[in-house]
Amino acid sequence: MEAASQYAAEAERVRQRIDALRRSDTLVFPIFTDLHTRSLDAPVTLALFDAMEALSKAVRADAVIALGDNLAMLGREEHASNETIHAIIRGLFERVSSLWPCPLLPVNGNHDGIGTDFFKAGFWQGISRGFDRGAAKYSGNSAYYTVDFDQARVRIIVLSLPSGSDLTAENPSPTWAFGGDQLKWLAETALRTDYQALLVCHVPLYYAYADEKDWTIGVWTGDHAAQSYVSALCGWIDDRDEAEALLSAFNAHAACRIDRLNVSLPASPESAGLIACLSGHMHDDSLFRADETIGHETNRLPCAQIQSGSTNVSLNRPLRDQAALPISMDVAVLTPSERRLTMVRYGAGADRTIRW
């Protein structure tokens, strides 16, 4: 079977599974993540475009979510200019957005910025703004925002991790923290709702780097070569405890105050609550239910954390040897009336369902 027919056949199989799940309030969100491409004409990029085109012809979607790490580590392997980085990611979003008559919601990863190892909100804004078709409500010039789907009473909350970078340090590193401004926005704006909330973030909140702390690697800051600690590049979320406290209080309809940040969250309405947190970053698929521990990692959120493996199947270790297509994607099918979220898989991998 030729490639176009394979993509279309897989899209049809996905459509049938989605149609079986659809109800009057169902929302559908195709997701791609961790493409790690080098150019707009790289084989994996062209494969994504082919898969997206086939899927867009078969499936009616409410928004497309781009979970981050669109680029390979060009700053380490070749010193790509910021203009080159901007052009590749912007071109990627333009092509995907042109295929869908719905918003494209970009989420920043840690390889979507200056030198492709570092993140600056201003740089990201120049790449990502406008693809939401006016649906996103940003906090000023930040990279975090909300999108409301009023007919289903669902709010997507897009978080930014990393939230910045220290490029002036001897060993430059991303800022692996939400930061006070983002947590204040989370409490005072994003979680001030009586809608069900779907969290979206490139890095899963359970993640913490656990290997050697003194390994270093060459990086490119967009201006000069430097050495960074691998532990700093992979990251851990310094203020995860504060974020988890706010999210747990919201889900419990309780008030919360974090004096250190001067942040207050009022008690949420009984109709509000957390659906799940969607992320990428790790390249493999995973599903952590609330309070579940797998290996050395524990989900401390009061909702499931669902990780989508790399859309670039060559980077998804459990799937790459069994995949018939070079692309694999989740399509989130969310039905609030049944409190059901199913991740329908396009390509290799399995469907996954949670109820909240």
XYZ file of C-alpha atoms in Angstrom:
356
model
C 0.000 0.000 0.000
C 1.414 3.413 -0.937
C 2.117 5.884 1.858
C -0.864 8.183 1.202
C -3.235 5.231 1.327
C -1.673 4.026 4.586
C -2.171 7.405 6.233
C -5.771 7.591 4.985
C -6.564 4.039 6.109
C -5.223 4.754 9.592
C -7.210 7.996 9.744
C -10.365 6.084 8.867
C -9.726 3.564 11.655
C -9.276 6.455 14.076
C -12.464 8.137 12.842
C -14.503 5.023 13.511
C -13.230 4.756 17.088
C -13.859 8.449 17.715
C -17.371 8.305 16.260
C -18.211 5.435 18.618
C -17.242 7.683 21.544
C -18.870 10.939 20.390
C -21.732 12.464 22.332
C -23.301 15.910 22.018
C -20.708 17.468 24.374
C -17.626 15.586 23.139
C -14.443 17.546 22.421
C -11.721 16.163 20.129
C -8.074 17.251 20.303
C -5.429 15.725 17.988
C -2.017 15.955 19.679
C 1.542 15.910 18.379
C 4.672 16.146 20.490
C 8.442 15.700 20.542
C 8.872 15.630 16.788
C 12.551 16.576 17.184
C 12.940 17.534 13.560
C 15.790 19.371 11.836
C 13.924 21.021 8.968
C 10.590 21.461 7.247
C 11.589 18.978 4.544
C 12.976 16.311 6.877
C 11.290 12.911 6.345
C 9.659 12.947 9.793
C 8.235 16.457 9.211
C 6.776 15.475 5.842
C 5.349 12.332 7.434
C 3.632 14.455 10.103
C 2.117 16.673 7.402
C 0.828 13.602 5.516
C -0.654 12.091 8.666
C -2.250 15.379 9.705
C -3.730 15.905 6.260
C -5.293 12.442 6.275
C -6.594 12.875 9.815
C -8.047 16.325 9.122
C -10.069 14.916 6.227
C -11.500 12.147 8.405
C -12.009 13.709 11.847
C -13.802 16.828 13.061
C -11.648 18.430 15.767
C -12.154 21.259 18.255
C -8.458 22.145 18.581
C -5.043 20.689 17.756
C -2.518 20.612 20.602
C 1.230 20.870 19.931
C 2.892 19.654 23.132
C 6.394 20.933 22.407
C 9.952 19.933 21.544
C 9.344 20.438 17.859
C 13.069 20.734 17.074
C 16.018 18.421 17.445
C 18.871 19.731 19.567
C 20.304 21.874 16.766
C 22.103 24.065 19.259
C 24.273 21.151 20.325
C 24.789 19.411 17.008
C 24.895 22.502 14.795
C 24.788 26.125 15.861
C 21.509 27.095 14.214
C 20.646 30.780 14.295
C 17.603 32.047 16.155
C 16.174 33.072 12.788
C 16.495 29.486 11.545
C 14.844 28.110 14.673
C 12.015 30.633 14.363
C 11.466 29.804 10.681
C 11.319 26.029 11.157
C 8.874 26.014 14.081
C 6.735 28.797 12.622
C 6.629 26.989 9.266
C 5.663 23.750 11.001
C 2.762 25.443 12.792
C 1.651 27.252 9.637
C 1.429 24.008 7.672
C -0.402 22.071 10.406
C -2.766 24.980 11.075
C -3.606 25.257 7.367
C -4.966 21.711 7.439
C -7.468 22.255 10.265
C -10.374 24.753 10.556
C -9.876 24.936 14.325
C -7.359 26.484 16.743
C -3.803 25.176 17.005
C -2.660 25.452 20.626
C 1.152 25.504 20.946
C 2.857 24.517 24.205
C 6.524 25.399 24.682
C 9.024 22.638 25.254
C 12.640 22.848 26.358
C 13.895 22.491 22.761
C 11.702 25.231 21.294
C 13.798 28.272 21.967
C 17.114 30.027 21.721
C 19.868 27.563 20.869
C 17.089 24.918 21.048
C 18.129 24.215 24.624
C 16.845 27.413 26.232
C 13.501 29.170 26.487
C 12.554 32.837 26.410
C 8.876 33.795 26.371
C 9.422 36.714 24.002
C 11.154 34.523 21.442
C 8.379 31.920 21.707
C 5.645 34.529 21.312
C 7.049 35.544 17.950
C 6.762 31.942 16.830
C 3.515 30.764 18.363
C 1.041 33.635 18.629
C -1.970 33.733 16.286
C -2.493 30.050 15.612
C -5.174 29.864 18.326
C -7.573 31.808 16.015
C -8.427 34.165 18.868
C -9.443 31.413 21.309
C -6.553 31.770 23.765
C -6.542 34.188 26.690
C -2.912 34.948 27.517
C -1.532 36.603 30.601
C 0.169 39.616 29.049
C 3.221 38.549 27.055
C 3.521 35.173 28.753
C 3.596 31.690 27.220
C 0.742 30.430 29.432
C -2.940 30.832 28.644
C -6.447 29.399 28.876
C -8.944 28.310 26.228
C -12.625 27.824 27.107
C -15.026 25.465 25.362
C -18.293 26.840 26.652
C -20.582 24.246 25.094
C -18.853 21.489 27.080
C -17.947 23.670 30.100
C -14.285 22.714 29.762
C -11.250 24.958 30.190
C -7.822 24.028 28.838
C -5.051 25.502 30.986
C -1.725 25.660 29.132
C 1.257 25.887 31.490
C 4.810 26.941 30.588
C 7.783 24.749 31.523
C 10.540 25.707 31.383
C 9.359 29.234 32.116
C 12.591 30.964 31.133
C 16.377 30.504 30.980
C 19.477 31.952 32.559
C 21.741 32.565 29.559
C 24.234 34.748 31.432
C 25.423 32.067 33.862
C 28.758 30.312 33.341
C 26.745 27.123 32.834
C 23.507 28.400 31.265
C 20.338 26.502 32.077
C 16.578 26.548 31.552
C 14.431 27.802 34.434
C 12.661 24.686 35.636
C 9.969 26.433 37.664
C 6.557 27.889 37.008
C 7.623 31.049 38.791
C 5.633 33.342 41.045
C 3.919 35.209 38.215
C 2.633 32.024 36.590
C 1.445 30.515 39.888
C -0.287 33.775 40.765
C -2.016 33.699 37.364
C -2.931 30.043 37.916
C -4.611 30.862 41.233
C -6.161 34.212 40.411
C -7.172 33.681 36.761
C -6.866 30.177 35.327
C -8.473 28.345 38.262
C -11.165 30.975 38.851
C -13.743 28.938 36.960
C -16.695 26.630 37.435
C -15.593 24.602 34.397
C -13.798 21.260 34.390
C -10.096 21.925 33.750
C -7.771 20.012 31.436
C -4.125 20.834 32.203
C -1.590 20.837 29.366
C 2.165 21.080 29.908
C 5.233 19.865 28.008
C 6.883 18.367 31.098
C 4.916 15.970 33.320
C 4.586 17.257 36.863
C 5.778 13.950 38.319
C 9.125 14.132 36.516
C 12.444 14.686 38.286
C 15.915 14.088 36.869
C 17.562 11.218 38.746
C 20.881 10.468 36.997
C 24.387 11.818 37.617
C 24.442 15.472 38.645
C 27.936 16.378 37.398
C 27.696 15.397 33.710
C 28.145 18.310 31.322
C 27.460 18.737 27.614
C 28.180 21.369 24.990
C 25.320 23.775 24.195
C 24.701 26.867 22.083
C 23.058 29.918 23.645
C 22.111 31.490 20.331
C 25.196 33.683 20.717
C 28.106 31.526 21.888
C 29.073 27.965 22.769
C 28.979 26.948 26.439
C 28.884 23.942 28.731
C 25.766 23.040 30.710
C 25.008 20.392 33.280
C 22.812 17.634 31.886
C 20.858 17.645 35.154
C 20.050 21.341 34.632
C 18.969 20.777 31.032
C 16.708 17.825 31.916
C 15.368 19.634 34.912
C 13.172 19.292 37.916
C 10.328 21.650 38.858
C 11.524 23.755 41.786
C 8.049 24.994 42.773
C 6.114 21.839 42.007
C 4.861 21.669 45.611
C 3.163 25.055 45.282
C 1.561 24.166 41.954
C 0.309 20.865 43.337
C -1.156 22.602 46.392
C -3.162 24.987 44.203
C -4.386 22.223 41.913
C -5.338 19.926 44.790
C -7.276 22.716 46.518
C -9.109 23.548 43.291
C -10.097 19.909 42.825
C -11.289 19.670 46.439
C -13.329 22.899 46.118
C -11.179 24.318 48.914
C -9.375 27.595 49.469
C -5.591 27.778 49.422
C -3.041 30.438 50.335
C 0.703 30.438 49.672
C 2.087 33.305 51.751
C 5.564 33.177 50.240
C 4.131 34.010 46.832
C 1.244 36.160 48.083
C -1.104 33.846 46.191
C -4.672 33.043 47.222
C -7.077 30.590 45.645
C -10.705 30.859 46.772
C -12.843 27.778 47.191
C -13.927 26.584 43.758
C -17.556 25.825 42.806
C -18.757 22.243 43.159
C -19.015 21.948 39.379
C -15.293 22.626 38.931
C -12.509 20.063 39.007
C -9.476 18.595 37.270
C -9.881 16.197 34.364
C -6.244 15.221 33.739
C -2.828 16.660 32.947
C -1.500 15.969 29.432
C 2.229 16.131 28.704
C 5.022 14.904 26.450
C 8.802 15.290 27.010
C 9.618 11.697 27.985
C 9.120 10.175 24.470
C 7.384 7.039 25.814
C 3.707 6.629 26.673
C 2.597 6.530 30.293
C -0.499 6.937 32.416
C -0.245 7.731 36.119
C -3.540 7.768 37.978
C -3.970 10.045 40.980
C -1.515 9.122 43.776
C -0.095 6.254 41.702
C 3.598 5.344 41.960
C 5.430 3.670 39.092
C 9.094 2.939 39.701
C 10.651 5.990 41.370
C 7.987 8.451 40.227
C 4.708 9.361 41.932
C 1.787 11.374 40.606
C 0.906 13.700 43.468
C -1.904 15.420 41.578
C -5.540 14.540 42.384
C -6.062 13.635 38.707
C -4.430 11.379 36.137
C -1.293 12.458 34.317
C -1.221 11.149 30.750
C 1.970 11.289 28.750
C 1.919 11.080 24.953
C 4.950 9.367 23.485
C 6.985 11.022 20.771
C 5.125 11.599 17.509
C 8.463 10.732 15.915
C 8.190 6.974 16.408
C 11.951 6.473 16.093
C 12.235 8.164 19.520
C 9.498 6.094 21.187
C 11.544 3.069 22.233
C 8.724 0.576 22.940
C 6.992 1.358 19.627
C 9.657 1.977 17.010
C 10.256 -1.662 16.075
C 6.551 -2.458 15.652
C 5.390 0.721 13.917
C 4.126 0.510 10.334
C 4.131 4.327 10.066
C 6.889 6.747 11.138
C 4.299 8.872 12.944
C 2.231 8.123 16.038
C -0.248 10.513 17.661
C -2.865 10.600 20.378
C -6.294 12.088 19.730
C -7.879 13.137 23.025
C -11.626 12.445 22.999
C -13.204 14.153 26.000
C -16.837 13.707 27.045
C -17.659 15.648 30.240
C -21.199 14.242 30.553
C -19.703 10.755 30.955
C -16.578 11.963 32.795
C -14.533 10.067 30.231
C -11.290 10.888 28.442
C -9.975 8.479 25.820
C -6.653 8.879 24.086
C -7.314 7.319 20.693
C -4.072 6.334 18.991
C -3.209 7.156 15.392
C -0.416 4.787 14.388
C 1.432 2.391 16.671
C 0.402 2.172 20.309
C -2.777 1.584 22.255
C -5.908 3.569 23.140
C -6.125 4.601 26.803
C -9.192 5.653 28.800
C -9.644 7.330 32.161
C -12.721 8.410 34.080
C -12.520 11.203 36.593
